[in-house]
Amino acid sequence: MNRFSVSDLEAIDRLWRSVPADHVWTGWSATGDEPEEITLYRTRAHWRRFPLRKSNAEFVLYDDKGTEVARSTSPLNLLEQVEAIPGLAA
């Protein structure tokens, strides 16, 4: 896996800040200046934690069990992928 660059982190942060307050994507976290993994968080009703990794020119999203659930070539497409993932059954 590749590391996220500062510009990758800035793009993800801009995208996250652009969504409305009631959006399913509630936040993200990363450790270090150029992390190998970012964690995306969703709302309590749809609670899931998704590790995001970078592979060459793609963002690869995994579920909480480590299964790949989406690939994206752009942050905007990544947002669409996050929105499309169903919440946990009640």
CSV table of N, CA and C in Angstrom, one decimal:
chain,number,residue,atom,x,y,z
A,1,MET,N,0.8,-1.2,0.0
A,1,MET,CA,0.0,0.0,0.0
A,1,MET,C,0.9,1.2,0.0
A,2,ASN,N,0.3,2.3,-0.6
A,2,ASN,CA,1.0,3.6,-0.6
A,2,ASN,C,0.6,4.5,0.5
A,3,ARG,N,1.4,5.5,0.8
A,3,ARG,CA,1.0,6.4,1.8
A,3,ARG,C,0.2,7.6,1.2
A,4,PHE,N,-0.7,8.1,2.1
A,4,PHE,CA,-1.5,9.3,1.7
A,4,PHE,C,-0.6,10.5,1.8
A,5,SER,N,-0.6,11.4,0.7
A,5,SER,CA,0.2,12.6,0.7
A,5,SER,C,-0.6,13.7,1.5
A,6,VAL,N,0.1,14.8,1.7
A,6,VAL,CA,-0.6,15.9,2.4
A,6,VAL,C,-1.7,16.4,1.5
A,7,SER,N,-1.6,16.4,0.2
A,7,SER,CA,-2.6,16.9,-0.7
A,7,SER,C,-3.8,15.9,-0.7
A,8,ASP,N,-3.5,14.6,-0.5
A,8,ASP,CA,-4.6,13.6,-0.4
A,8,ASP,C,-5.4,13.9,0.9
A,9,LEU,N,-4.7,14.1,2.0
A,9,LEU,CA,-5.4,14.4,3.2
A,9,LEU,C,-6.2,15.7,3.2
A,10,GLU,N,-5.7,16.7,2.5
A,10,GLU,CA,-6.4,18.0,2.3
A,10,GLU,C,-7.7,17.8,1.5
A,11,ALA,N,-7.6,17.0,0.4
A,11,ALA,CA,-8.7,16.7,-0.4
A,11,ALA,C,-9.8,16.0,0.3
A,12,ILE,N,-9.4,15.0,1.1
A,12,ILE,CA,-10.4,14.2,1.9
A,12,ILE,C,-11.0,15.1,2.9
A,13,ASP,N,-10.2,16.0,3.6
A,13,ASP,CA,-10.8,16.9,4.6
A,13,ASP,C,-11.8,17.9,3.9
A,14,ARG,N,-11.4,18.5,2.8
A,14,ARG,CA,-12.3,19.4,2.1
A,14,ARG,C,-13.6,18.7,1.7
A,15,LEU,N,-13.5,17.5,1.2
A,15,LEU,CA,-14.7,16.7,0.9
A,15,LEU,C,-15.6,16.5,2.1
A,16,TRP,N,-15.0,16.1,3.2
A,16,TRP,CA,-15.7,15.8,4.4
A,16,TRP,C,-16.4,17.1,4.9
A,17,ARG,N,-15.7,18.2,4.9
A,17,ARG,CA,-16.3,19.4,5.3
A,17,ARG,C,-17.4,20.0,4.4
A,18,SER,N,-17.5,19.4,3.2
A,18,SER,CA,-18.5,19.9,2.3
A,18,SER,C,-19.8,19.2,2.4
A,19,VAL,N,-19.9,18.1,3.2
A,19,VAL,CA,-21.1,17.3,3.3
A,19,VAL,C,-22.0,18.0,4.4
A,20,PRO,N,-23.3,17.9,4.3
A,20,PRO,CA,-24.2,18.5,5.4
A,20,PRO,C,-24.0,17.8,6.7
A,21,ALA,N,-24.4,18.5,7.8
A,21,ALA,CA,-24.2,18.0,9.1
A,21,ALA,C,-24.9,16.6,9.4
A,22,ASP,N,-26.0,16.4,8.7
A,22,ASP,CA,-26.8,15.1,8.9
A,22,ASP,C,-26.3,14.0,7.9
A,23,HIS,N,-25.2,14.2,7.2
A,23,HIS,CA,-24.7,13.2,6.3
A,23,HIS,C,-24.3,11.9,7.1
A,24,VAL,N,-24.3,10.8,6.4
A,24,VAL,CA,-23.9,9.5,7.1
A,24,VAL,C,-22.4,9.5,7.4
A,25,TRP,N,-21.6,10.2,6.7
A,25,TRP,CA,-20.1,10.3,6.9
A,25,TRP,C,-19.9,11.4,8.0
A,26,THR,N,-19.6,10.9,9.2
A,26,THR,CA,-19.5,11.9,10.3
A,26,THR,C,-18.0,12.3,10.6
A,27,GLY,N,-17.0,11.7,10.0
A,27,GLY,CA,-15.7,12.1,10.3
A,27,GLY,C,-14.7,11.2,9.8
A,28,TRP,N,-13.4,11.5,10.0
A,28,TRP,CA,-12.3,10.7,9.6
A,28,TRP,C,-11.1,11.0,10.5
A,29,SER,N,-10.2,10.0,10.5
A,29,SER,CA,-9.0,10.2,11.4
A,29,SER,C,-7.8,9.6,10.7
A,30,ALA,N,-6.6,10.1,11.0
A,30,ALA,CA,-5.4,9.5,10.5
A,30,ALA,C,-4.3,9.9,11.5
A,31,THR,N,-3.2,9.1,11.5
A,31,THR,CA,-2.1,9.3,12.4
A,31,THR,C,-0.9,9.5,11.5
A,32,GLY,N,-0.2,10.6,11.8
A,32,GLY,CA,1.0,11.0,11.1
A,32,GLY,C,0.8,11.9,9.9
A,33,ASP,N,1.9,12.4,9.4
A,33,ASP,CA,1.9,13.3,8.2
A,33,ASP,C,1.5,12.6,6.9
A,34,GLU,N,2.0,11.4,6.8
A,34,GLU,CA,1.7,10.6,5.5
A,34,GLU,C,1.3,9.2,5.9
A,35,PRO,N,0.1,9.0,6.4
A,35,PRO,CA,-0.4,7.7,6.9
A,35,PRO,C,-0.6,6.7,5.8
A,36,GLU,N,-0.5,5.4,6.2
A,36,GLU,CA,-0.8,4.4,5.2
A,36,GLU,C,-2.3,4.1,5.3
A,37,GLU,N,-3.0,4.5,6.3
A,37,GLU,CA,-4.4,4.2,6.4
A,37,GLU,C,-5.1,5.4,7.1
A,38,ILE,N,-6.3,5.6,6.6
A,38,ILE,CA,-7.2,6.6,7.2
A,38,ILE,C,-8.5,5.9,7.6
A,39,THR,N,-9.1,6.3,8.7
A,39,THR,CA,-10.3,5.7,9.1
A,39,THR,C,-11.5,6.6,8.9
A,40,LEU,N,-12.5,6.2,8.2
A,40,LEU,CA,-13.7,6.9,7.9
A,40,LEU,C,-14.8,6.5,8.9
A,41,TYR,N,-15.6,7.4,9.4
A,41,TYR,CA,-16.7,7.0,10.4
A,41,TYR,C,-18.0,7.4,9.8
A,42,ARG,N,-19.0,6.7,10.2
A,42,ARG,CA,-20.4,7.0,9.8
A,42,ARG,C,-21.3,7.2,11.0
A,43,THR,N,-22.5,7.7,10.8
A,43,THR,CA,-23.4,8.0,11.9
A,43,THR,C,-23.7,6.8,12.8
A,44,ARG,N,-24.3,7.1,14.0
A,44,ARG,CA,-24.6,6.0,14.9
A,44,ARG,C,-25.7,5.1,14.3
A,45,ALA,N,-26.7,5.7,13.6
A,45,ALA,CA,-27.7,4.8,12.9
A,45,ALA,C,-27.1,3.9,11.8
A,46,HIS,N,-26.0,4.4,11.3
A,46,HIS,CA,-25.4,3.6,10.2
A,46,HIS,C,-24.0,3.2,10.6
A,47,TRP,N,-23.7,3.1,11.9
A,47,TRP,CA,-22.4,3.0,12.5
A,47,TRP,C,-21.5,2.0,11.8
A,48,ARG,N,-20.5,2.4,11.3
A,48,ARG,CA,-19.5,1.5,10.8
A,48,ARG,C,-18.2,2.3,10.7
A,49,ARG,N,-17.1,1.6,10.8
A,49,ARG,CA,-15.8,2.2,10.7
A,49,ARG,C,-15.1,1.6,9.6
A,50,PHE,N,-14.6,2.4,8.6
A,50,PHE,CA,-14.0,1.9,7.4
A,50,PHE,C,-12.6,2.3,7.2
A,51,PRO,N,-11.6,1.4,7.2
A,51,PRO,CA,-10.3,1.7,6.9
A,51,PRO,C,-10.2,2.1,5.4
A,52,LEU,N,-9.4,3.1,5.1
A,52,LEU,CA,-9.2,3.6,3.7
A,52,LEU,C,-7.7,3.5,3.5
A,53,ARG,N,-7.3,2.8,2.4
A,53,ARG,CA,-5.9,2.7,2.0
A,53,ARG,C,-5.8,3.2,0.6
A,54,LYS,N,-4.5,3.5,0.3
A,54,LYS,CA,-4.2,4.0,-1.1
A,54,LYS,C,-3.4,3.0,-1.8
A,55,SER,N,-3.8,2.6,-3.0
A,55,SER,CA,-3.1,1.7,-3.8
A,55,SER,C,-2.9,2.3,-5.2
A,56,ASN,N,-1.6,2.7,-5.5
A,56,ASN,CA,-1.3,3.4,-6.7
A,56,ASN,C,-2.2,4.6,-6.9
A,57,ALA,N,-3.0,4.6,-7.9
A,57,ALA,CA,-3.9,5.8,-8.1
A,57,ALA,C,-5.3,5.6,-7.6
A,58,GLU,N,-5.5,4.7,-6.7
A,58,GLU,CA,-6.9,4.4,-6.2
A,58,GLU,C,-6.9,4.5,-4.7
A,59,PHE,N,-8.1,4.8,-4.2
A,59,PHE,CA,-8.5,4.7,-2.8
A,59,PHE,C,-9.2,3.4,-2.7
A,60,VAL,N,-8.8,2.6,-1.7
A,60,VAL,CA,-9.5,1.3,-1.5
A,60,VAL,C,-10.1,1.3,-0.1
A,61,LEU,N,-11.4,1.1,0.0
A,61,LEU,CA,-12.2,1.1,1.2
A,61,LEU,C,-12.5,-0.3,1.7
A,62,TYR,N,-12.3,-0.5,3.0
A,62,TYR,CA,-12.5,-1.8,3.6
A,62,TYR,C,-13.6,-1.7,4.6
A,63,ASP,N,-14.3,-2.8,4.9
A,63,ASP,CA,-15.3,-2.8,6.0
A,63,ASP,C,-14.5,-3.1,7.3
A,64,ASP,N,-15.3,-3.2,8.4
A,64,ASP,CA,-14.7,-3.5,9.7
A,64,ASP,C,-14.2,-4.9,9.8
A,65,LYS,N,-14.4,-5.8,8.9
A,65,LYS,CA,-13.9,-7.1,8.9
A,65,LYS,C,-12.7,-7.3,7.9
A,66,GLY,N,-12.3,-6.2,7.3
A,66,GLY,CA,-11.2,-6.2,6.4
A,66,GLY,C,-11.5,-6.6,5.0
A,67,THR,N,-12.8,-6.7,4.6
A,67,THR,CA,-13.2,-7.0,3.3
A,67,THR,C,-13.2,-5.8,2.4
A,68,GLU,N,-12.7,-5.8,1.2
A,68,GLU,CA,-12.7,-4.7,0.3
A,68,GLU,C,-14.2,-4.4,-0.1
A,69,VAL,N,-14.6,-3.2,0.1
A,69,VAL,CA,-16.0,-2.8,-0.3
A,69,VAL,C,-16.1,-1.8,-1.4
A,70,ALA,N,-15.0,-1.1,-1.7
A,70,ALA,CA,-15.1,-0.1,-2.8
A,70,ALA,C,-13.7,0.3,-3.2
A,71,ARG,N,-13.6,0.7,-4.5
A,71,ARG,CA,-12.4,1.3,-5.0
A,71,ARG,C,-12.8,2.6,-5.7
A,72,SER,N,-12.0,3.6,-5.6
A,72,SER,CA,-12.3,4.9,-6.1
A,72,SER,C,-11.0,5.5,-6.7
A,73,THR,N,-11.2,6.2,-7.8
A,73,THR,CA,-10.0,6.9,-8.4
A,73,THR,C,-10.0,8.4,-7.9
A,74,SER,N,-11.1,8.9,-7.3
A,74,SER,CA,-11.1,10.3,-6.9
A,74,SER,C,-11.9,10.4,-5.6
A,75,PRO,N,-11.6,11.5,-4.8
A,75,PRO,CA,-12.3,11.7,-3.5
A,75,PRO,C,-13.8,11.8,-3.7
A,76,LEU,N,-14.2,12.5,-4.8
A,76,LEU,CA,-15.7,12.6,-5.0
A,76,LEU,C,-16.3,11.3,-5.2
A,77,ASN,N,-15.7,10.4,-6.0
A,77,ASN,CA,-16.3,9.1,-6.2
A,77,ASN,C,-16.2,8.3,-4.9
A,78,LEU,N,-15.2,8.5,-4.1
A,78,LEU,CA,-15.1,7.9,-2.7
A,78,LEU,C,-16.3,8.3,-1.9
A,79,LEU,N,-16.7,9.5,-1.9
A,79,LEU,CA,-17.9,10.0,-1.2
A,79,LEU,C,-19.1,9.2,-1.6
A,80,GLU,N,-19.3,9.0,-2.9
A,80,GLU,CA,-20.4,8.3,-3.5
A,80,GLU,C,-20.4,6.8,-3.0
A,81,GLN,N,-19.2,6.3,-2.9
A,81,GLN,CA,-19.0,4.9,-2.4
A,81,GLN,C,-19.4,4.8,-1.0
A,82,VAL,N,-19.0,5.7,-0.2
A,82,VAL,CA,-19.4,5.7,1.3
A,82,VAL,C,-20.9,5.8,1.4
A,83,GLU,N,-21.5,6.7,0.7
A,83,GLU,CA,-23.0,6.8,0.8
A,83,GLU,C,-23.7,5.6,0.4
A,84,ALA,N,-23.2,4.8,-0.6
A,84,ALA,CA,-23.8,3.6,-1.1
A,84,ALA,C,-23.7,2.4,-0.1
A,85,ILE,N,-22.9,2.4,0.8
A,85,ILE,CA,-22.7,1.3,1.7
A,85,ILE,C,-23.8,1.3,2.7
A,86,PRO,N,-24.6,0.1,2.8
A,86,PRO,CA,-25.7,0.1,3.7
A,86,PRO,C,-25.3,0.1,5.2
A,87,GLY,N,-26.2,0.6,6.0
A,87,GLY,CA,-25.9,0.6,7.5
A,87,GLY,C,-26.1,-0.8,8.0
A,88,LEU,N,-25.8,-1.0,9.3
A,88,LEU,CA,-25.9,-2.2,9.9
A,88,LEU,C,-27.4,-2.5,10.2
A,89,ALA,N,-27.8,-3.7,10.2
A,89,ALA,CA,-29.2,-4.1,10.4
A,89,ALA,C,-29.5,-3.8,11.9
A,90,ALA,N,-30.7,-3.3,12.2
A,90,ALA,CA,-31.1,-3.0,13.5
A,90,ALA,C,-31.4,-4.2,14.3
